Structure formats: C-alpha cells, structure tokens
mmCIF file of C-alpha atoms and ligand atoms in Angstrom:
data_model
loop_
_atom_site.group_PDB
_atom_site.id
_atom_site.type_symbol
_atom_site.label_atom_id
_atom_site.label_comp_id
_atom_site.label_asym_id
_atom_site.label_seq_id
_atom_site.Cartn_x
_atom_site.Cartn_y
_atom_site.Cartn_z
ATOM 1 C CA UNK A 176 -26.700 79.673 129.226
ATOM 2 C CA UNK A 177 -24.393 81.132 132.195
ATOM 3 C CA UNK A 178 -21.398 83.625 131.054
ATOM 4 C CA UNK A 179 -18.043 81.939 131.292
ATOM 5 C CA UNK A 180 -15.578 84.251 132.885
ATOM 6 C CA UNK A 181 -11.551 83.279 132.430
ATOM 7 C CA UNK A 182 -9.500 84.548 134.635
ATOM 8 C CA UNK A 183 -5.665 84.445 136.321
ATOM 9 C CA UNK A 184 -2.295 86.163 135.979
ATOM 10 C CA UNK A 185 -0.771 87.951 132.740
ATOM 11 C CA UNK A 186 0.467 85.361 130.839
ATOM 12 C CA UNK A 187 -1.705 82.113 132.170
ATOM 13 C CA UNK A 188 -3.838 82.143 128.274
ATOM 14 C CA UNK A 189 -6.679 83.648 129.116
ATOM 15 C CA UNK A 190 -7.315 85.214 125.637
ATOM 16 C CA UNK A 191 -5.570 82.198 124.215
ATOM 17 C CA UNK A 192 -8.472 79.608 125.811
ATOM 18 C CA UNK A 193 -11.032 81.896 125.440
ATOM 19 C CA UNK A 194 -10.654 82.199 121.726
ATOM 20 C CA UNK A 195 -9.993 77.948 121.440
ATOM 21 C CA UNK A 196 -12.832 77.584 123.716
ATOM 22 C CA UNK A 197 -15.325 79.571 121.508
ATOM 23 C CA UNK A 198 -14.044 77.617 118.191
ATOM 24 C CA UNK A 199 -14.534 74.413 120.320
ATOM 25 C CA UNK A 200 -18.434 75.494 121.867
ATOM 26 C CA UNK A 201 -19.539 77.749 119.497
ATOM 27 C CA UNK A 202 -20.095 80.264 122.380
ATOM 28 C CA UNK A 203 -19.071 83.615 121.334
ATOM 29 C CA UNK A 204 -15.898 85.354 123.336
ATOM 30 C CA UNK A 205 -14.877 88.187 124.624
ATOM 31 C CA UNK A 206 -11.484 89.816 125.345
ATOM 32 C CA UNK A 207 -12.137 92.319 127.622
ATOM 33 C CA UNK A 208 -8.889 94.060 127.138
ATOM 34 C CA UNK A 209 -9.743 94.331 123.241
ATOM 35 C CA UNK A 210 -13.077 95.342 124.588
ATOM 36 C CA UNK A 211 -11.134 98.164 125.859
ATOM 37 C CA UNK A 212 -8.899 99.058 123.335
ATOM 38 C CA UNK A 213 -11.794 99.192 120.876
ATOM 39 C CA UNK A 214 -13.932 101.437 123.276
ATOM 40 C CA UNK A 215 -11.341 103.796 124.184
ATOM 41 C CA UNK A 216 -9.007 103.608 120.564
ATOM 42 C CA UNK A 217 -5.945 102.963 122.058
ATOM 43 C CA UNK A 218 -3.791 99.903 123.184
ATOM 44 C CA UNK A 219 -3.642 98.779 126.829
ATOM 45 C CA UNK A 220 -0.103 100.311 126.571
ATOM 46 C CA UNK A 221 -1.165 103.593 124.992
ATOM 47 C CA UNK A 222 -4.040 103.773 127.881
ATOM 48 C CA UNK A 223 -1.140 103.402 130.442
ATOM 49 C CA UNK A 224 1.364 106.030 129.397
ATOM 50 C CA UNK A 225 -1.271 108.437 128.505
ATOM 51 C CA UNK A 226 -3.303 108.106 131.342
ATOM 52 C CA UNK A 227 -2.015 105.896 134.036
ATOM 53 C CA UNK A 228 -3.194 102.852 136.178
ATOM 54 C CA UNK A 229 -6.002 104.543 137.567
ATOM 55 C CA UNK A 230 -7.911 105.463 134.517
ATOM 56 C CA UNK A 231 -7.396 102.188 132.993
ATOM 57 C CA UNK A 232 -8.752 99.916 136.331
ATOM 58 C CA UNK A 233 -11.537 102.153 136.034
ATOM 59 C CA UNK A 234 -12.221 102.057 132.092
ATOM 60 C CA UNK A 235 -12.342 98.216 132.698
ATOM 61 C CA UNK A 236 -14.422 97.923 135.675
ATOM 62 C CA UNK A 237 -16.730 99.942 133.499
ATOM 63 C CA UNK A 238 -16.303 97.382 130.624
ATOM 64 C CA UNK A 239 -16.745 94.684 132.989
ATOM 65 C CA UNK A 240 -20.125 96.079 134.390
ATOM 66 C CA UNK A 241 -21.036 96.370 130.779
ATOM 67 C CA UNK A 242 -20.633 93.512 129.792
ATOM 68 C CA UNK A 243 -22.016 91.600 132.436
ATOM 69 C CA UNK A 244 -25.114 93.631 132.192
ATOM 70 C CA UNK A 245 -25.504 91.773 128.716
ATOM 71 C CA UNK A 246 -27.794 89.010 128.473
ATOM 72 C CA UNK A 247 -26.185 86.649 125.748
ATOM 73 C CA UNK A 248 -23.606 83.230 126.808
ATOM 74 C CA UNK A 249 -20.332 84.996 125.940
ATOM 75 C CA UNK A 250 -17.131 83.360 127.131
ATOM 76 C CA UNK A 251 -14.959 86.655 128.638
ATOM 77 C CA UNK A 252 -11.265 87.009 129.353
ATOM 78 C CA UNK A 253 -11.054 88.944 132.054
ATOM 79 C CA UNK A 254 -7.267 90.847 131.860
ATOM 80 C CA UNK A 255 -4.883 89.905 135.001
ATOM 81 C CA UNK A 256 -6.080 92.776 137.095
ATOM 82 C CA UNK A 257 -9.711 92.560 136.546
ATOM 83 C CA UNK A 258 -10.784 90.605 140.179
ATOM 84 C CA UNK A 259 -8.383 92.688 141.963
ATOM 85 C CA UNK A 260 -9.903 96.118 141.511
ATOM 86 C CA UNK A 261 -13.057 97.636 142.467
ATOM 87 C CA UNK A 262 -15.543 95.142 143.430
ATOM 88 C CA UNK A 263 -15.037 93.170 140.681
ATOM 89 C CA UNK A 264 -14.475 89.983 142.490
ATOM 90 C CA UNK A 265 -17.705 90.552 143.919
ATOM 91 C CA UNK A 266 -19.288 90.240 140.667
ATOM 92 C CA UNK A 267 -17.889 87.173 140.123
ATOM 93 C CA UNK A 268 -20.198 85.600 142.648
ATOM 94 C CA UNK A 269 -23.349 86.592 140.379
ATOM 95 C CA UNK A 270 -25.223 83.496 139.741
ATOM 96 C CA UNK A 271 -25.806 84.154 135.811
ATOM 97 C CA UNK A 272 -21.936 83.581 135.357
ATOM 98 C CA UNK A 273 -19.516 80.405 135.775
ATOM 99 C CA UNK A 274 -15.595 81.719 136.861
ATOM 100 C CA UNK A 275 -12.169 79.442 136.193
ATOM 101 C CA UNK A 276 -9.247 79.875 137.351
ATOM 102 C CA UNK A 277 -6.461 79.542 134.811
ATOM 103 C CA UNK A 278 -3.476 78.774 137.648
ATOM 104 C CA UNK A 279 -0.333 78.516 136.632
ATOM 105 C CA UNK A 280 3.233 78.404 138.092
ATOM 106 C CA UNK A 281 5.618 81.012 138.381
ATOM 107 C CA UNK A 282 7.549 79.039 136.252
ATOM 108 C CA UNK A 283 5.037 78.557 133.463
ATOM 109 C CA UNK A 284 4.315 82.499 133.974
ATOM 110 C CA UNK A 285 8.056 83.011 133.044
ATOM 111 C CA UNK A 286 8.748 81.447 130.242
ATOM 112 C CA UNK A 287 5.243 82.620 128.747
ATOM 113 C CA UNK A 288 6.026 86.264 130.071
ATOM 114 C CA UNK A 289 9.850 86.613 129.231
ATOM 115 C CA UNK A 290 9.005 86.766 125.392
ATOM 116 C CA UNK A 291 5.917 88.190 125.811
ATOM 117 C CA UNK A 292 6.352 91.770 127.600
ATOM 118 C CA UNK A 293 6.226 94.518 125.599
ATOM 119 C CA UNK A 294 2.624 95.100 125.310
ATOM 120 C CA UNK A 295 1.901 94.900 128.768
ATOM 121 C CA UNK A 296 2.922 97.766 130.499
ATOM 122 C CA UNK A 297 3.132 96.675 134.034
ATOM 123 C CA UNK A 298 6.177 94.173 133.261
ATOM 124 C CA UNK A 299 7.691 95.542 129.769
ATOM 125 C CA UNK A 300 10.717 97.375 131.686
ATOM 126 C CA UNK A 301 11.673 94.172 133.997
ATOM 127 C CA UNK A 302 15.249 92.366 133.335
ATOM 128 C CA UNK A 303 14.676 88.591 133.499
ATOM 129 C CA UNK A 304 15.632 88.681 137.483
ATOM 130 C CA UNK A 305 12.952 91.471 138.164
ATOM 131 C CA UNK A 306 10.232 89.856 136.241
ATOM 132 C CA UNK A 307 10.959 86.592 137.940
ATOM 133 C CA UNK A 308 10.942 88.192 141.358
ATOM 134 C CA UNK A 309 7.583 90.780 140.465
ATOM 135 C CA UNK A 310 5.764 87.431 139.129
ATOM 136 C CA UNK A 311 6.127 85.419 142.071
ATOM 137 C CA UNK A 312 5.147 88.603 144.791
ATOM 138 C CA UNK A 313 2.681 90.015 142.679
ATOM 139 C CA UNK A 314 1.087 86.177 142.390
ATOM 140 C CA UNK A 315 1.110 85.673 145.824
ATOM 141 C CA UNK A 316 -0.927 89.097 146.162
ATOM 142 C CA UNK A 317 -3.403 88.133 143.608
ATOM 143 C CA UNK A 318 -4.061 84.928 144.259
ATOM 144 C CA UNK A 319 -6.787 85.773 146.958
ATOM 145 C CA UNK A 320 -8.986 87.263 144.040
ATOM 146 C CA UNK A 321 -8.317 84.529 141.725
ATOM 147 C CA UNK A 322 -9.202 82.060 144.311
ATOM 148 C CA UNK A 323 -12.761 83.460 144.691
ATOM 149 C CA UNK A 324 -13.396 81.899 141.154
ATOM 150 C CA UNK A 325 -15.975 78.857 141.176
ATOM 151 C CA UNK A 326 -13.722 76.543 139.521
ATOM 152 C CA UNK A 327 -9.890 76.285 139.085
ATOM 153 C CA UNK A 328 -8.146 74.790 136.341
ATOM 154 C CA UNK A 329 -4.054 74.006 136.331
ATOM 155 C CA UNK A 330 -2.609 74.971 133.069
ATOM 156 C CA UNK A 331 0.953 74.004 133.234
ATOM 157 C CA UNK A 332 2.256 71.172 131.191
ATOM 158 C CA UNK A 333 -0.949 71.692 129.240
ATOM 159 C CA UNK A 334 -1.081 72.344 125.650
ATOM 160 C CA UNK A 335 -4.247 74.886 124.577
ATOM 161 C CA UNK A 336 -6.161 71.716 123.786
ATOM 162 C CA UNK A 337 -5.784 70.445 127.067
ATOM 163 C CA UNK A 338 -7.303 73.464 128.962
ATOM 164 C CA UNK A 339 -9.801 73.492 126.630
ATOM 165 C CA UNK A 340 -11.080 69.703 127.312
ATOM 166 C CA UNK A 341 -10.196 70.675 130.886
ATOM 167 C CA UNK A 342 -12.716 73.105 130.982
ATOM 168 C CA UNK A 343 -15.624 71.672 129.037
ATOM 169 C CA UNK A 344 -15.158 68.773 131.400
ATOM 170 C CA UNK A 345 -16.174 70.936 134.253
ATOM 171 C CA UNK A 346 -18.741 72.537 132.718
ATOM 172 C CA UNK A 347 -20.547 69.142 131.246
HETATM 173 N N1 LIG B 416 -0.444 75.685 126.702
HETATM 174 C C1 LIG B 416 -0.631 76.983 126.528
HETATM 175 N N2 LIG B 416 -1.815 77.525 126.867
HETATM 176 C C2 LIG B 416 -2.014 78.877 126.711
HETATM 177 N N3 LIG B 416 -1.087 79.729 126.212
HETATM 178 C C3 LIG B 416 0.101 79.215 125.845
HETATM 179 C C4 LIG B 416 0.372 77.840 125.999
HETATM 180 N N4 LIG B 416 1.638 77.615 125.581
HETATM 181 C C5 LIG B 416 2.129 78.796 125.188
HETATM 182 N N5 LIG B 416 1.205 79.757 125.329
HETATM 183 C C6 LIG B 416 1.439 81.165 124.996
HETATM 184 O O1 LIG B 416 1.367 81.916 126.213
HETATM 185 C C7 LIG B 416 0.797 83.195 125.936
HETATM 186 C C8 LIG B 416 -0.471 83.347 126.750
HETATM 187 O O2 LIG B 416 -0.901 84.635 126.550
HETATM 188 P P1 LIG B 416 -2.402 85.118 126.598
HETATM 189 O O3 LIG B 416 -3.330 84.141 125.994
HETATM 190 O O4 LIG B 416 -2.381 86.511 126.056
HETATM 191 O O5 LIG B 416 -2.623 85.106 128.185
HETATM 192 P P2 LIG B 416 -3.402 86.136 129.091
HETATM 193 O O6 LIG B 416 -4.548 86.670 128.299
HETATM 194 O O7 LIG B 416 -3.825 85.295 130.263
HETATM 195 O O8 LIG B 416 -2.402 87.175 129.468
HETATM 196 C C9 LIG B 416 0.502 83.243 124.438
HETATM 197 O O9 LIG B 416 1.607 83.850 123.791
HETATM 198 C C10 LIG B 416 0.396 81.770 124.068
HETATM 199 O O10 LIG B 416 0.730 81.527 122.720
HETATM 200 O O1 LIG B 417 -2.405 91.905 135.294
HETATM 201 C C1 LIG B 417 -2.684 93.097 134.975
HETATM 202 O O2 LIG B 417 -2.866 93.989 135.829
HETATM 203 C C2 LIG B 417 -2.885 93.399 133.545
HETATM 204 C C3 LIG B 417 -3.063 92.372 132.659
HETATM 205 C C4 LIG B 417 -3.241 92.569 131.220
HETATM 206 O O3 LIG B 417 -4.058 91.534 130.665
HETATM 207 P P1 LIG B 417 -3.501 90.022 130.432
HETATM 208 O O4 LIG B 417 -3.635 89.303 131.744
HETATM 209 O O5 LIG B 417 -4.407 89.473 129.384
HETATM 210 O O6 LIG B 417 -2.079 90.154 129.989
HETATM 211 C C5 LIG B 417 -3.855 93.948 130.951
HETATM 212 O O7 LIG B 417 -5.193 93.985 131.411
HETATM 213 C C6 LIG B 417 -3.047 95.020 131.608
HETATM 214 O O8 LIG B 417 -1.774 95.015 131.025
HETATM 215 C C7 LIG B 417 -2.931 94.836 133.130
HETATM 216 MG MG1 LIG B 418 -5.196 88.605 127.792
#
C-alpha cells in the first residue's frame, strides 16, 4: 500500500480530508504539523515566535524525511509549506507514495482563512485586504511545488464528503 501525501495552500483542508479520508479507508493519518508540535512540545505558533521560519522549515523537513522513511500506508497532511522547502518536492516523486493536490481558489482560501488565522503565524497579523492580496501572490508562488503532485483534486464548491469520494475515485 503506497503513502498518500495531501497537499496545497493553508486553508485548502488538508488535515480536514486527511482525517475524513482515514475514517472513510481505514488507512491511518498523519498531520504532519501535529507531528511537529508533538515532537518539538510546542504549537506551530509557539515554534515561530520562539524560533523563527528557519528552524521550523527545517524541524519539518526532518519530520517529513521521517516519516517517509516509515514503511506502513499512512495518509499524511503535509502543512502549506512542506513542497516548497528543501527538497521536499523532490520526495514527492518517490514511487512508494501517491501526492494530491488539494487546489483551491483564492476565493475559497479566503473565506476558509479569514476566520481561521490565528494559529497560523504566517497570516494571523493580515487585515482582510492584506490577507486577500498575500493569498493570491503567495499562491501564485507556490503553485509550481504543488503542481509537481501526481494527482490534483479541485476542492471548491465541495463539501468534505466530496473530496473525499473525489479522491478514492482516483485512487480505485
Ligand atoms: N468543504 C470543505 N473541505 C475542507 N475544509 C472545509 C470545507 N468547508 C469548510 N472547511 C473548513 O476549512 C478549514 C480547512 O482547514 P484545514 O483542514 O486545517 O486545512 P489545511 O490543513 O489545508 O490548512 C477548516 O476549518 C474546515 O472546517
Ligand atoms: O503554508 C505554510 O507555510 C504553513 C502552513 C501551515 O499548515 P496548514 O497548511 O495546515 O495551515 C503550517 O505548516 C505553518 O503555519 C506554515
Ligand atoms: Mg493543516
């Protein structure tokens, strides 16, 4: 059984789907920014202010490695960074593991995002304006790493159900 990696932008449901799509599979899941938080005892936002950027990218391309180098199906949430760091959109092209592409809008991303800031450190201090206007740059820079994943699934207008069938339609 191949690894299922989740990935795409703060905000798209990558923890959300990953948790549905274990209930729905059975496959266990993964979180790799709890992964983090567990490992290191302190929140994504802690990590952050107490230690910067830096530190964090490379406490999670550690995690990443880590888990990858595990042999059992988990499904993994990647966090929004993860393929845009390191070479960890190089390891997305291992053959043991099967990546999707949660895409969704600017839009979508806003709505989600405006009520859902505070823990993530990166966007927490934006107005509505600025977090509109980061989202859509900082989406356009991304979306080269996203779009090395093997499969791509569009999430807006889709409830969590949805994505989930979406996605266990593509892997059938
Ligand atoms: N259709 C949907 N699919 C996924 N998440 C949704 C959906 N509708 C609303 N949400 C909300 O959007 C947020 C997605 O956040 P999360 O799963 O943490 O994403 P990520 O891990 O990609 O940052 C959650 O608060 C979730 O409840
Ligand atoms: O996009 C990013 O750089 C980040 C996304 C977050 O994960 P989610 O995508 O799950 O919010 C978390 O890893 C951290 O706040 C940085
Ligand atoms: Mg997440």
């Amino acid at each position: 059984m191949k690894k299922i990696i989740l990935l795409g932008y703060m905000g798209c449901g990558k923890s959300t789907i990953a948790h549905k799509l274990s209930e729905k599979t059975t496959i266990p899941f993964l979180d790799l920014d709890q992964y983090i938080e567990e490992k290191a005892n302190l929140t994504i936002k802690e990590l952050f202010e107490k230690h910067g950027e830096i530190y964090f990218r490379k406490l999670e391309h550690e995690a990443f490695v880590t888990l990858l180098e595990q042999k059992e199906a988990v499904i993994l949430g990647l966090g929004g960074g993860t393929p845009c760091y390191a070479n960890n959109h190089e390891l997305l092209q291992r053959p043991d593991l099967v990546s999707v592409y949660l895409k969704a809008s600017v839009a979508t991303l806003f709505e989600r995002l405006s009520k859902n800031k505070s823990k993530r450190p990166l966007i927490a201090n934006l107005n509505d304006v600025e977090l509109n206007e980061f989202i859509a740059k900082h989406l356009f820079d991304r979306s080269y790493y996203y779009n090395q994943a093997q499969y791509k699934v569009t999430v807006d207008d889709k409830t969590v159900a949805e994505t989930v069938e979406s996605i266990v339609a593509l892997l059938a």
